[in-house]
Short mmCIF file of C-alpha atoms and ligand atoms in Angstrom, two decimals:
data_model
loop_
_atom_site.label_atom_id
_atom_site.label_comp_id
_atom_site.label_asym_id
_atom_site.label_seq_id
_atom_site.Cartn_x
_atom_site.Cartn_y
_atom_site.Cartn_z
CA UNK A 1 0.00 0.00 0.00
CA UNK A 2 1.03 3.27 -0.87
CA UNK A 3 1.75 5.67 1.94
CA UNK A 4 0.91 9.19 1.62
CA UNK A 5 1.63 12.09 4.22
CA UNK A 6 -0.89 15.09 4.01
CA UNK A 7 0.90 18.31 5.16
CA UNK A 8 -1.61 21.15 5.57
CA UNK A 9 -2.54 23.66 8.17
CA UNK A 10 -6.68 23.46 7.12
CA UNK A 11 -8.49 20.72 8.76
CA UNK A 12 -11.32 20.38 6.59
CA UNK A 13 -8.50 19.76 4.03
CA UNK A 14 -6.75 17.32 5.73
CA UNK A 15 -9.94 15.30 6.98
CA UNK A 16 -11.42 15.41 3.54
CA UNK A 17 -8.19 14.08 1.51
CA UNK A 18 -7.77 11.67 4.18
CA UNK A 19 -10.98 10.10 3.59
CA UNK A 20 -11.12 10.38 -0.31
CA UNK A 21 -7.58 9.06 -0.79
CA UNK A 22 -8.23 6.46 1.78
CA UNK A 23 -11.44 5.12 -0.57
CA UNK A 24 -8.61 5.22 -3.52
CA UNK A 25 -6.72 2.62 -1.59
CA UNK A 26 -3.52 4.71 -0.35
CA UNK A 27 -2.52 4.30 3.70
CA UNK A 28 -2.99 8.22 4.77
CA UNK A 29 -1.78 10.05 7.47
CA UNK A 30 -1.88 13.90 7.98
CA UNK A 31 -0.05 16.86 10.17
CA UNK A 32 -1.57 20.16 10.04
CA UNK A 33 2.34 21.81 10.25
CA UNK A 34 5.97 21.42 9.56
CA UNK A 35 7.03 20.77 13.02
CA UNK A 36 4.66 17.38 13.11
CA UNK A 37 5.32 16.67 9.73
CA UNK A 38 9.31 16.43 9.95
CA UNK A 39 8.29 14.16 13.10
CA UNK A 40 5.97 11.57 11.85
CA UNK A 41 8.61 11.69 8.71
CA UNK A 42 11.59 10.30 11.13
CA UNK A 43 9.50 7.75 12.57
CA UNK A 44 7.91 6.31 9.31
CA UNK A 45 8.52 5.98 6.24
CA UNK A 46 6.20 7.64 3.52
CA UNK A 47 5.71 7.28 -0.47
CA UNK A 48 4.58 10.45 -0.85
CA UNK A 49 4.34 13.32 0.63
CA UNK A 50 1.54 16.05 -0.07
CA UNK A 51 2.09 19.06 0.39
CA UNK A 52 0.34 22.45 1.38
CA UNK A 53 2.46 25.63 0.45
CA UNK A 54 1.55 28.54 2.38
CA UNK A 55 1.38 27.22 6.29
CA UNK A 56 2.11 29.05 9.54
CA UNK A 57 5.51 28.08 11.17
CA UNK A 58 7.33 26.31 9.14
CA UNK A 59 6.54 27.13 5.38
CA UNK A 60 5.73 24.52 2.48
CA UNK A 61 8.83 25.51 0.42
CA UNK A 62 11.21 25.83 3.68
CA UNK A 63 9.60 22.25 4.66
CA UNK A 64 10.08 20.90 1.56
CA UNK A 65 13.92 22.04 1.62
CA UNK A 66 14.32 20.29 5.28
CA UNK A 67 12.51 16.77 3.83
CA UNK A 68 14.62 16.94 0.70
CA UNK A 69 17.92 16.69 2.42
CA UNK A 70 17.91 13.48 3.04
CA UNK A 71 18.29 11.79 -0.31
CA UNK A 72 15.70 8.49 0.66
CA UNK A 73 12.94 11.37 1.13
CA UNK A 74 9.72 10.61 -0.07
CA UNK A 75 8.34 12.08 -3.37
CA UNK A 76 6.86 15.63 -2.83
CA UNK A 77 3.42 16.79 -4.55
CA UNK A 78 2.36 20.04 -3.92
CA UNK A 79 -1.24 21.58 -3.01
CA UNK A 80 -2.00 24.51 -2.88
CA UNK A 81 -4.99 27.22 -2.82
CA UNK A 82 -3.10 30.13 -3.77
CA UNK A 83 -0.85 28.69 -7.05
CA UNK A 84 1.16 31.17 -8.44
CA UNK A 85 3.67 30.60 -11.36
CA UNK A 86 6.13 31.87 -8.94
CA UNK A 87 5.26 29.22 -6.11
CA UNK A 88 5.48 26.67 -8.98
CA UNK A 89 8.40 27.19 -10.34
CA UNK A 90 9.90 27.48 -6.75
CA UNK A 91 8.93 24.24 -5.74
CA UNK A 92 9.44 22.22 -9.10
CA UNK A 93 13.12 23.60 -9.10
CA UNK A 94 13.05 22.42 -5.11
CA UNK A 95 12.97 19.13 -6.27
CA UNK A 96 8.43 18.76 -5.81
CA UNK A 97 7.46 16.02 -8.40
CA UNK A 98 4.45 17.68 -9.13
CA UNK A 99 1.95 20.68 -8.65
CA UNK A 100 -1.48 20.66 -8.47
CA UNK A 101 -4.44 23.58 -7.21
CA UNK A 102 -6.91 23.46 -5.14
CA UNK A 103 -9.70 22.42 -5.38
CA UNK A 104 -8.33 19.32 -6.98
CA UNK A 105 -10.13 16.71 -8.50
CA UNK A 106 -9.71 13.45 -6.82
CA UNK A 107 -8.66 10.91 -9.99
CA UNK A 108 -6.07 13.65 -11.09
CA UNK A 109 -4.79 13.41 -7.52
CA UNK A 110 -4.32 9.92 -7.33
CA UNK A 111 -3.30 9.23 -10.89
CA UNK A 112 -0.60 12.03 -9.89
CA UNK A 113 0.04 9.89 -6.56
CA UNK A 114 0.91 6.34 -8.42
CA UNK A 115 2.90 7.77 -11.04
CA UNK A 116 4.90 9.93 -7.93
CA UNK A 117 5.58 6.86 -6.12
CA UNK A 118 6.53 4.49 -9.19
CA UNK A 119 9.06 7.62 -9.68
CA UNK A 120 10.16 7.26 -6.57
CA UNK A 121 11.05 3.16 -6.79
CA UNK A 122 13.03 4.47 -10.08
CA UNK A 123 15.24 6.87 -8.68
CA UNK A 124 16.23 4.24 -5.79
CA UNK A 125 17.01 1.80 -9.19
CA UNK A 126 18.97 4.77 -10.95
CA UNK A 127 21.44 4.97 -7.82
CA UNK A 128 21.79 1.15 -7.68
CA UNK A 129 22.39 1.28 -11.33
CA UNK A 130 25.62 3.44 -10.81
CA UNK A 131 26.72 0.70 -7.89
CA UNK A 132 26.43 -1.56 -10.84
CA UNK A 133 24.78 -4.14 -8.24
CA UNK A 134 22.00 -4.91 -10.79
CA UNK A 135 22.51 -7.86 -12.46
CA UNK A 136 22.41 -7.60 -16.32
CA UNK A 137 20.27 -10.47 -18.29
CA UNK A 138 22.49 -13.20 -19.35
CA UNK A 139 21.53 -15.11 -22.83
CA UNK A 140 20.46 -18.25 -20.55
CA UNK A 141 22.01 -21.80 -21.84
CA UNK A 142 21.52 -24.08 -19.37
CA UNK A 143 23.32 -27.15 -20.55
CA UNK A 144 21.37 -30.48 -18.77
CA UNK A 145 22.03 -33.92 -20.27
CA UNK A 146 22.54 -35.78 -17.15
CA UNK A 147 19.62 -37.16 -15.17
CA UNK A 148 20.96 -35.10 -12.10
CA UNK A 149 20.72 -31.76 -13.61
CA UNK A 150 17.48 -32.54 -15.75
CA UNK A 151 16.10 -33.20 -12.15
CA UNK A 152 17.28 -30.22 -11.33
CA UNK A 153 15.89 -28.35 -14.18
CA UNK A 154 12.14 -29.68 -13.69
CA UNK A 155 12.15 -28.47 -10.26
CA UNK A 156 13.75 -25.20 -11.24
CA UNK A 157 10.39 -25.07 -13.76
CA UNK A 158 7.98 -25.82 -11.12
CA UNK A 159 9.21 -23.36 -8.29
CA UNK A 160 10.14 -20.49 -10.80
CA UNK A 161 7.12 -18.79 -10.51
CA UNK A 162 6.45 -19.19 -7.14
CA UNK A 163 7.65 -16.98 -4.12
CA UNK A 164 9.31 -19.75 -1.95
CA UNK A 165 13.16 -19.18 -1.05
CA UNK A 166 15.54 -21.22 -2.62
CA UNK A 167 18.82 -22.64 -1.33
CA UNK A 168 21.34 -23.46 -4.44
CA UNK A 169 24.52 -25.36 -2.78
CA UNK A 170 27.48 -26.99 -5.19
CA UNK A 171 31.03 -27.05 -5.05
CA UNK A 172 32.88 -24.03 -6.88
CA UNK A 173 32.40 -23.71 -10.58
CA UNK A 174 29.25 -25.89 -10.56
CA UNK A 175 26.55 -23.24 -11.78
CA UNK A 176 24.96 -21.76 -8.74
CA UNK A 177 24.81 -18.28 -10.44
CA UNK A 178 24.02 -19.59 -13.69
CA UNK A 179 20.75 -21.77 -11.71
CA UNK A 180 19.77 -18.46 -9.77
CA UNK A 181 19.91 -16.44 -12.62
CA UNK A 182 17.65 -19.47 -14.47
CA UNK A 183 15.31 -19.25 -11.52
CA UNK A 184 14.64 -15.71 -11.88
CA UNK A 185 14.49 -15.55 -15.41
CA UNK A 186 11.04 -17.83 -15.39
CA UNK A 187 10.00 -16.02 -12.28
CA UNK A 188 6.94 -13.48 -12.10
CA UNK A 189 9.47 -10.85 -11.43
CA UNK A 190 11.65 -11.37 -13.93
CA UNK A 191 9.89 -7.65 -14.79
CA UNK A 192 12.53 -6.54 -12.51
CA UNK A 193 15.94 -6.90 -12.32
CA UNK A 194 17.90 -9.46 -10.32
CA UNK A 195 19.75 -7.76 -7.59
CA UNK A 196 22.56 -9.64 -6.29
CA UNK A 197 25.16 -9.19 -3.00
CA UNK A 198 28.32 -11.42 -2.60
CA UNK A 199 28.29 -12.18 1.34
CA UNK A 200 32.38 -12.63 1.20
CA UNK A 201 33.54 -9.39 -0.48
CA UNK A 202 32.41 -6.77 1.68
CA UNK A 203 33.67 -6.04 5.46
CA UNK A 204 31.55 -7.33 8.30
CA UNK A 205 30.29 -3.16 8.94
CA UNK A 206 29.84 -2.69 5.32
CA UNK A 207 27.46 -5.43 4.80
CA UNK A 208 24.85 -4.28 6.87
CA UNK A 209 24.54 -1.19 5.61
CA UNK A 210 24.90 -2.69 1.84
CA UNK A 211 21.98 -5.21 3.05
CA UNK A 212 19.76 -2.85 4.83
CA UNK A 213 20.79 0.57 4.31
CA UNK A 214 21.91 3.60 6.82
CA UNK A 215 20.59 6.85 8.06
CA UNK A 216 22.55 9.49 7.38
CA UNK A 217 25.12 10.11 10.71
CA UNK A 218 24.78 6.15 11.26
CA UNK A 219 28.66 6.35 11.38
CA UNK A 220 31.60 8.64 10.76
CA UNK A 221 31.66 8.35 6.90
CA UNK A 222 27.49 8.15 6.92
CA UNK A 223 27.19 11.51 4.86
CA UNK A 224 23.99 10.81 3.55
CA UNK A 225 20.89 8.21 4.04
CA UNK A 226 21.91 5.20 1.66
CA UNK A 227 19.20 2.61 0.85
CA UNK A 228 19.73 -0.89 1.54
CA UNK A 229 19.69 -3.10 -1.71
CA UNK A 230 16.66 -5.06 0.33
CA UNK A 231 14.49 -2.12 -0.73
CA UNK A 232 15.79 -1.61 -4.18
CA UNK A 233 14.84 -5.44 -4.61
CA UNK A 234 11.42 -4.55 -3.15
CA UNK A 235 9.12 -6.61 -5.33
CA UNK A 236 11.90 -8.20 -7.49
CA UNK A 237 14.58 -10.90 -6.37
CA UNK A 238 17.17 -10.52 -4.52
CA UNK A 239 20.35 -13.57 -4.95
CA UNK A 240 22.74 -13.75 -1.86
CA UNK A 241 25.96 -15.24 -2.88
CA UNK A 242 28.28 -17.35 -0.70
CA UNK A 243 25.91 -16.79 2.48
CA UNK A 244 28.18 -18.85 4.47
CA UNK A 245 30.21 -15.79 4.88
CA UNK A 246 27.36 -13.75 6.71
CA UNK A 247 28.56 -12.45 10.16
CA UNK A 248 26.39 -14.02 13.02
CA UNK A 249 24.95 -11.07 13.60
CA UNK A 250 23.50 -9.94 10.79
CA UNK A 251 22.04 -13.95 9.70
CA UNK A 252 20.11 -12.94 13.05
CA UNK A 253 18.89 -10.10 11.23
CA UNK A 254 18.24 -11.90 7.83
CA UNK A 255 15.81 -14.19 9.82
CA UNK A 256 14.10 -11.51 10.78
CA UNK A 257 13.77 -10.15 7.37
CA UNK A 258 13.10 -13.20 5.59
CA UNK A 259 10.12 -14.48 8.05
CA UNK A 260 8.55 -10.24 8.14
CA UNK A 261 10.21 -8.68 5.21
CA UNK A 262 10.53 -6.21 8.12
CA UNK A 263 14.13 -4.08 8.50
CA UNK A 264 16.04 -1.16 10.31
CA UNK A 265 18.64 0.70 8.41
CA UNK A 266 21.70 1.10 10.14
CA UNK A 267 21.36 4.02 12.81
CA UNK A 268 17.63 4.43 12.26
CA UNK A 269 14.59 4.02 14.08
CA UNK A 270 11.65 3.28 11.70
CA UNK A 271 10.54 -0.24 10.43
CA UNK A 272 10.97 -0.76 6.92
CA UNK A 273 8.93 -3.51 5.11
CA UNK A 274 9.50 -4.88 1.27
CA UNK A 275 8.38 -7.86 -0.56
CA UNK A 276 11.72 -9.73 -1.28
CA UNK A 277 12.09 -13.01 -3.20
CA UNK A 278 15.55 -14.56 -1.31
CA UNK A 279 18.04 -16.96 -3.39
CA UNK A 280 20.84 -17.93 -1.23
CA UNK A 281 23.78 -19.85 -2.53
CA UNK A 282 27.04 -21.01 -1.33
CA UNK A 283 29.70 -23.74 -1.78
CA UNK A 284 30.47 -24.47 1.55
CA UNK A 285 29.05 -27.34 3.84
CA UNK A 286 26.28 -25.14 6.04
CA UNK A 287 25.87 -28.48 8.17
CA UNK A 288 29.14 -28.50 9.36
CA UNK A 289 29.35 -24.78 9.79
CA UNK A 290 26.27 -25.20 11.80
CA UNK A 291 27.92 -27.95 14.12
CA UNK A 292 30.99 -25.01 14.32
CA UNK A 293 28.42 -22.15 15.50
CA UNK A 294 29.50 -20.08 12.84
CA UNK A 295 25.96 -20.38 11.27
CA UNK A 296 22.44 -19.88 13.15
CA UNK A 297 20.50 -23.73 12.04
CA UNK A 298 17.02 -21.50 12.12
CA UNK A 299 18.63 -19.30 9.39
CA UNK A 300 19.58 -22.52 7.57
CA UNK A 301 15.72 -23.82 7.72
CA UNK A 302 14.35 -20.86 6.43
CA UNK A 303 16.25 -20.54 3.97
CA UNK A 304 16.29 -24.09 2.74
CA UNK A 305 12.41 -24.12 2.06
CA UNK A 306 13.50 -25.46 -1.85
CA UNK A 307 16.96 -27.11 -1.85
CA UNK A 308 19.06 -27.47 -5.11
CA UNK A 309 22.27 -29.01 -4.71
CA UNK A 310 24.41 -29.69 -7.65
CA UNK A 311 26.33 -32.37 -8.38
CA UNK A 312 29.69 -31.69 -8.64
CA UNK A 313 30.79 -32.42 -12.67
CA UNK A 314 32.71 -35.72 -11.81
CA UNK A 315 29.66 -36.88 -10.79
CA UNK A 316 27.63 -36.28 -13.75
CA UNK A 317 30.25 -37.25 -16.68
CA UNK A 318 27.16 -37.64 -19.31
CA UNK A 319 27.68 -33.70 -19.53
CA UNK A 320 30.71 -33.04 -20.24
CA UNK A 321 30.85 -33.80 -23.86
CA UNK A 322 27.50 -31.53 -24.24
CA UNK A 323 29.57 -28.89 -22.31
CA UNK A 324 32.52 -29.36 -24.04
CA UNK A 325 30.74 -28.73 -27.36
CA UNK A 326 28.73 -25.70 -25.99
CA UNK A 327 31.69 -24.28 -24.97
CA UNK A 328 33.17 -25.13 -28.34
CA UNK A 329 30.97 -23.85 -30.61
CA UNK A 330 30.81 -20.83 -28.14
CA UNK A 331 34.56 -19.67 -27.90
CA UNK A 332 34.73 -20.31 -31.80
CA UNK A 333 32.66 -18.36 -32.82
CA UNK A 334 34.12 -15.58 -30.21
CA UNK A 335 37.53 -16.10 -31.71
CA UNK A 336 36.13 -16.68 -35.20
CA UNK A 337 37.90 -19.81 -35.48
CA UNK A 338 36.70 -22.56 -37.88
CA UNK A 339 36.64 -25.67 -35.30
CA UNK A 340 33.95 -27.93 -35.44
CA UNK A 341 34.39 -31.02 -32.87
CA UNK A 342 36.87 -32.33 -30.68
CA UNK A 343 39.12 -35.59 -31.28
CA UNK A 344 37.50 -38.63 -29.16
CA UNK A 345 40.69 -38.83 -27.50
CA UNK A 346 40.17 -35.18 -25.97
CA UNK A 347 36.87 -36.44 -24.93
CA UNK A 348 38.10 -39.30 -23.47
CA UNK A 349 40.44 -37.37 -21.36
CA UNK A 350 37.68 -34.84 -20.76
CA UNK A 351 35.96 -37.82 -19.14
CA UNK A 352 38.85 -39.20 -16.72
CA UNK A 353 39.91 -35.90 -15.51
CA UNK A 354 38.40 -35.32 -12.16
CA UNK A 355 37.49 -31.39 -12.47
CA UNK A 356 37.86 -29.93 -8.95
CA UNK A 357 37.17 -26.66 -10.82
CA UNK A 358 33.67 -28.16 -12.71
CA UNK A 359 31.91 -26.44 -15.31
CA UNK A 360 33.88 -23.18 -14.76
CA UNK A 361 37.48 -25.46 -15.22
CA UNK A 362 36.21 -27.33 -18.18
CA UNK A 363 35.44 -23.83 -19.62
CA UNK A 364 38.74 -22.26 -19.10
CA UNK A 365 40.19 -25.44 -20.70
CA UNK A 366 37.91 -25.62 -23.88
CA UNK A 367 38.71 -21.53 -24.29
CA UNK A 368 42.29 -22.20 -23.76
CA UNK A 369 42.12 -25.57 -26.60
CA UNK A 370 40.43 -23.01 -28.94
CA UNK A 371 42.98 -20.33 -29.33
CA UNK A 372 45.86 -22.60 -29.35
CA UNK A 373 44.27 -25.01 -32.16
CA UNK A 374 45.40 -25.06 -35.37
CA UNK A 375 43.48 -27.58 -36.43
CA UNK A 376 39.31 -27.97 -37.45
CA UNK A 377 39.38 -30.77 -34.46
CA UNK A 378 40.73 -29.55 -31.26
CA UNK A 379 43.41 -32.31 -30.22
CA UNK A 380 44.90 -33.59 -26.91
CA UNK A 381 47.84 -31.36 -27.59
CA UNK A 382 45.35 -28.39 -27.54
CA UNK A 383 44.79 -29.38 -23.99
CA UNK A 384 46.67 -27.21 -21.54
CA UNK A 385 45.34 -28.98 -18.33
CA UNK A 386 46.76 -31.61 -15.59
CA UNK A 387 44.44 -34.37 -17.31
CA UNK A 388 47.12 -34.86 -19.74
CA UNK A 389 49.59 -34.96 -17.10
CA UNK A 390 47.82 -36.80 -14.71
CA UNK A 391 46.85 -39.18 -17.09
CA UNK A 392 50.51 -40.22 -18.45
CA UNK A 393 51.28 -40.18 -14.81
CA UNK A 394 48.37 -42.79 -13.95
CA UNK A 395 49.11 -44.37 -17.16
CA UNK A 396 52.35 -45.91 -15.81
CA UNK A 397 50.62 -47.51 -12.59
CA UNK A 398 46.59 -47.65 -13.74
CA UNK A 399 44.28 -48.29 -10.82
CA UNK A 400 42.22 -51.94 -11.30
CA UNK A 401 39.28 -49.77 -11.72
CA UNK A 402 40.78 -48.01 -14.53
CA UNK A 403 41.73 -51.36 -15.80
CA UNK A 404 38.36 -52.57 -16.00
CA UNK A 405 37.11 -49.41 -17.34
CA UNK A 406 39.45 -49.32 -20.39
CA UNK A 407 38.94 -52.87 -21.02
CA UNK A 408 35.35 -52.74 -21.06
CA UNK A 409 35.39 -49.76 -23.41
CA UNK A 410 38.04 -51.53 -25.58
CA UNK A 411 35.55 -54.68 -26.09
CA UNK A 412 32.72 -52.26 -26.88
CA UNK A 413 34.63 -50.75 -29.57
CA UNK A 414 35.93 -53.92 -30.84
CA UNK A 415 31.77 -54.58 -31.24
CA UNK A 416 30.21 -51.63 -32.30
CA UNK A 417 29.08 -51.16 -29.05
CA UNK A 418 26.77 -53.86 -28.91
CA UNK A 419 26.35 -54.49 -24.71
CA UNK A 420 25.02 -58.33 -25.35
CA UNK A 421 27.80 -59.22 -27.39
CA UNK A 422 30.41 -57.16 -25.31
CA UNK A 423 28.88 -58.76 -22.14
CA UNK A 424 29.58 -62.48 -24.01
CA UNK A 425 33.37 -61.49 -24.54
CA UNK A 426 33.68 -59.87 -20.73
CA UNK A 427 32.40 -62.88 -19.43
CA UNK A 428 29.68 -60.81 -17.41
CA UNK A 429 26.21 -60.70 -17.88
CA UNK A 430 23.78 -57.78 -19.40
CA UNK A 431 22.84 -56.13 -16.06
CA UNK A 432 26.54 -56.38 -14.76
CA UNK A 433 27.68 -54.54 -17.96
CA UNK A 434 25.21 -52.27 -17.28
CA UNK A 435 25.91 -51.25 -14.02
CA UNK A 436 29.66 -51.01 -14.73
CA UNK A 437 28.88 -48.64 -18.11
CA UNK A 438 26.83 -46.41 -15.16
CA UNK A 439 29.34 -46.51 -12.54
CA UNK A 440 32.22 -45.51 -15.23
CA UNK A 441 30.00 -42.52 -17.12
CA UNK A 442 30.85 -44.55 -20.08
CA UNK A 443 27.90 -42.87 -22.24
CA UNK A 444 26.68 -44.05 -25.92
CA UNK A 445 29.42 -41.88 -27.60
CA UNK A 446 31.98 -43.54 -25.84
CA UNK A 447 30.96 -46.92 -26.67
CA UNK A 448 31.97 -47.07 -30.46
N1 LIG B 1 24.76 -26.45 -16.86
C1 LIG B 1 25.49 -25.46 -17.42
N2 LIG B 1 25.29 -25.11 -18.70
C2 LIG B 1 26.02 -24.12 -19.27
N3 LIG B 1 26.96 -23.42 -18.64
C3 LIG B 1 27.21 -23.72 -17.34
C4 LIG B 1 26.48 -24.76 -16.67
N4 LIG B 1 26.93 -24.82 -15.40
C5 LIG B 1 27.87 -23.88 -15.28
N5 LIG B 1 28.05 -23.21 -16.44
C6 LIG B 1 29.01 -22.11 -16.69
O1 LIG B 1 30.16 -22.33 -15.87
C7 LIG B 1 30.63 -21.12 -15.31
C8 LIG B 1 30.62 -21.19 -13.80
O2 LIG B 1 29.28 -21.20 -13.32
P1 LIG B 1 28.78 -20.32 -12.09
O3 LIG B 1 29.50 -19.03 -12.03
O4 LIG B 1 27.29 -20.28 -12.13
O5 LIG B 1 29.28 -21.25 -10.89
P2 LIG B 1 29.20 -21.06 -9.32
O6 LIG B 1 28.73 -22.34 -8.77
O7 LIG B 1 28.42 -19.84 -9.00
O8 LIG B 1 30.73 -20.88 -8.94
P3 LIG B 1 31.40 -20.24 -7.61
O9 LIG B 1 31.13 -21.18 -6.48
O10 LIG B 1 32.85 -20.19 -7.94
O11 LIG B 1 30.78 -18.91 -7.42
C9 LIG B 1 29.76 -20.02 -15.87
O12 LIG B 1 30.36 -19.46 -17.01
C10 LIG B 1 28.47 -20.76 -16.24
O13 LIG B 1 27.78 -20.11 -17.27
MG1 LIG B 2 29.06 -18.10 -8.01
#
C-alpha cells in the first residue's frame, strides 16, 4: 500500500483528503504543520508526501527544503490554494514532483500519486544502477544432459514462478549463479531486475549497511541516508551469494527479514517492510558450519524451504561432452575460429579428468584448446590442463578400476558397441555390464 503524508494547516483539508484518498486505496496520514510533519517523517517511512504551500511556522517551500535533504525522502506533490507561477516554479526547481491547485479533483490526484511513487522506486534503481549491483540479463544456456541436472531443471520449472526461497549449494564452478539467474528468469518478477550481494567481499560493517541501508550520521563516513539493496529489490529478487560468509549477527537479522520482510537501516529508528524473493547460494558445507556455531541452524531452515544441490561435474560425466561442445561452438565463434568437434581422445580425457574446478574449469580449458588449435578438431595437444599430465602419470601404474574401465570400453569398440555381445566377450552378464557402463559414465558416444 502506498503511503501518503498530508501536510496542511486546514483541517477540513486534511480530513477530507484523508478520507477520499483512503477510498482510492492509499494508507494516509496527515499533520496540520511542519514541526509534526518532519516528526511523523523520522519515525515512518512515507511514499509520498503532499504538500500544502503557504502554512504558519514552518513554510511549504522551507519544509520541503528540510525533507529533501535526506536523499531516501519521499516524493513531494504540492497543493496549494493560492498557485502562483512563482510558487510553482519554486517548488518544481526544489525538487516537488508535481503541482497541483486546489480544489483538486480526486482521480487527477491519485493518478498524480501512483505515477509519484513508481518515480520514486526508479530513482532508488537509478542509484543502484551506478553501484552496478543490478545484475544484467544473461543469454540463458543451461546445458542439462545428465539425469541429475534434468532433475534439477524440472524443479527449477515448477518453483520459478512461485515466491518460496531457494537454497542453491554446489562445489565451486558448478553453476549456482548460472541456476539463480535461471530461476529468476522464469519467475513473475523477472519484470525486474535481479539484484545480487556477494556475502564474502564486503567487510563485516559494510554489509549491513549494503543489506539494509543507513541513516545518514549512522557512522563517521554516513554523509547521507543510503538505501539498503533489500528495498531496491522490493518486489523483485534478490540472490545472496556465498551466504556462508554472513557475520552471526546480521544472519540474526536476515531471519528476521526473511520471516517479516521487516528491517532497520543502520542508525535508524523506523521499520521498513518490502516484498523480497531470497536466493541464497554457497559452496560451503552449512551443516558443518552449523555444528561449528559459525551459522544460526534457524537461518539454515528458512532458507532451505527449496533445496538445489548440484552435483559436482565428476559426478555427472554424461555432460561433459554436451559442455565441451557448448563451450566449443561458443569460444569459436568468439575467436572466429573454424573448429567444429573435438578428437574422441580429448573427450576421453575430458571424461577421466576429475574437475575440482567443474563447469567453470572445463570452460577455461575448452577456451584455452580453442585459441591454441590449429586444427578444425581440437586435439589432446590443444589441452593445456593436468588431465594430460595426470593421465601419463596414472598411465604408468593404472588403478584396477581403470583397468576394467578401459577394457570394457576396448571390447565395446571392438563390437560396435553392442552391450550383449560385449557382455559375451567380458564374461559378465547384461545387467553387470550395465551397471559397470553407469558406474564408469561410459555414455553411448563412448561406446563405439
Ligand atoms: N549447466 C550449465 N550449462 C552451461 N553453462 C554452465 C552450466 N553450469 C555452469 N556453467 C558455466 O560455468 C561457469 C561457472 O558457473 P557459475 O558461475 O554459475 O558457478 P558457481 O557455482 O556460482 O561458482 P562459484 O562457487 O565459484 O561462485 C559459468 O560461465 C556458467 O555459465
Ligand atoms: Mg558463483
Amino acid at each position: 500500500m502506498i503511503k501518503v503524508l498530508v501536510v496542511d494547516d486546514e483541517e477540513p483539508i486534511r480530513r477530507l483528503l484523508k478520507k477520499e484518498l483512503a477510498r482510492k486505496g492509499f494508507d494516509v496520514e496527515a499533520a496540520p504543520d511542519g514541526k509534526s510533519a518532519l516528526n511523523l517523517q523520522k519515525e515512518n517511512s512515507y511514499d509520498v508526501i503532499l504538500l500544502d504551500i503557504v502554512m504558519p511556522g514552518i513554510d511549504g517551500i522551507s519544509l520541503m527544503k528540510k525533507i529533501k535533504a535526506d536523499p531516501a525522502s519521499p516524493v513531494i506533490i504540492v497543493l496549494t490554494g493560492r498557485a502562483t507561477i512563482e510558487t510553482a516554479v519554486v517548488a518544481m526547481k526544489n525538487g516537488a514532483f508535481d503541482y497541483l491547485t486546489k480544489p483538486y479533483k480526486l482521480d487527477e490526484l491519485a493518478i498524480i500519486i501512483n505515477r509519484a511513487y513508481e518515480y520514486g522506486k526508479i530513482s532508488i534503481k537509478s542509484q543502484l544502477l551506478q553501484q552496478e549491483l543490478v545484475r544484467k540479463e544473461l543469454p540463458l544456456e543451461f546445458i542439462c544432459k545428465s539425469r541429475q541436472l534434468q532433475d534439477i531443471f524440472t524443479l527449477i520449472e515448477k518453483i520459478a514462478p512461485t515466491d518460496s526461497p531457494v537454497f542453491i549449494q554446489g562445489e565451486s564452478g558448478t553453476g549456482k549463479e548460472l541456476i539463480a539467474n535461471t530461476i529468476w528468469h522464469y519467475s513473475k518478477r523477472s519484470t525486474l531486475p535481479l539484484i545480487a550481494l556477494n556475502c564474502a567481499t564486503l567487510s563485516e560493517n559494510l554489509i549491513e549497511s549494503e543489506m539494509f541501508g543507513h541513516e545518514k550520521g549512522a557512522f563517521t563516513s554516513a554523509y547521507q541516508t543510503k538505501h539498503g539493496i533489500v528495498e531496491v529489490a522490493d518486489k523483485g529478487t534478490l540472490f545472496l551469494d556465498e551466504i556462508s560468509e554472513l557475520p552471526l549477527g546480521l544472519q540474526a537479522k536476515l531471519l528476521r527479514f526473511l520471516d517479516s520482510g521487516e528491517f532497520r537501516r543502520v542508525g535508524g529508528n523506523k521499520i521498513l517492510k518490502v516484498d523480497v524473493r531470497m536466493i541464497a547460494a554457497t559452496n560451503r558445507d552449512l551443516k558443518d558450519l552449523i555444528k561449528g556455531g559459525k551459522f544460526r541452524e534457524d537461518l539454515y531452515y528458512r532458507l532451505n524451504v527449496i533445496n538445489i544441490t548440484i552435483p559436482p561435474l565428476r559426478e555427472r560425466k554424461e555432460d561433459i561432452a554436451v559442455l565441451s561442445r557448448h563451450f566449443l561452438k561458443k569460444y569459436s565463434q568468439k575467436l572466429s575460429k573454424p573448429i567444429t568437434d573435438l578428437n574422441p581422445e580429448v573427450l576421453e580425457l575430458l571424461n577421466e579428468y576429475q574437475w575440482p574446478g567443474n563447469v567453470r574449469e572445463l570452460e577455461n580449458v575448452i577456451e584455452r584448446a580453442v585459441i591454441l588449435c590449429d586444427s578444425e578438431k581440437i586435439g589432446t595437444e590443444d589441452l593445456s590442463i593436468p588431465v594430460v599430465f595426470s593421465l601419463k602419470e596414472k598411465s604408468l601404474h593404472p588403478s584396477l578400476e581403470e583397468m576394467e574401465k578401459n577394457y570394457i570400453l576396448r571390447v565395446l569398440r571392438e563390437n560396435n558397441g553392442n552391450q550383449s555381445k560385449a557382455s559375451q566377450v567380458l564374461g559378465i552378464d547384461r545387467k553387470t555390464l550395465y551397471l559397470k557402463l553407469k558406474k564408469y559414465g561410459i555414455d553411448e558416444s563412448a561406446r563405439r
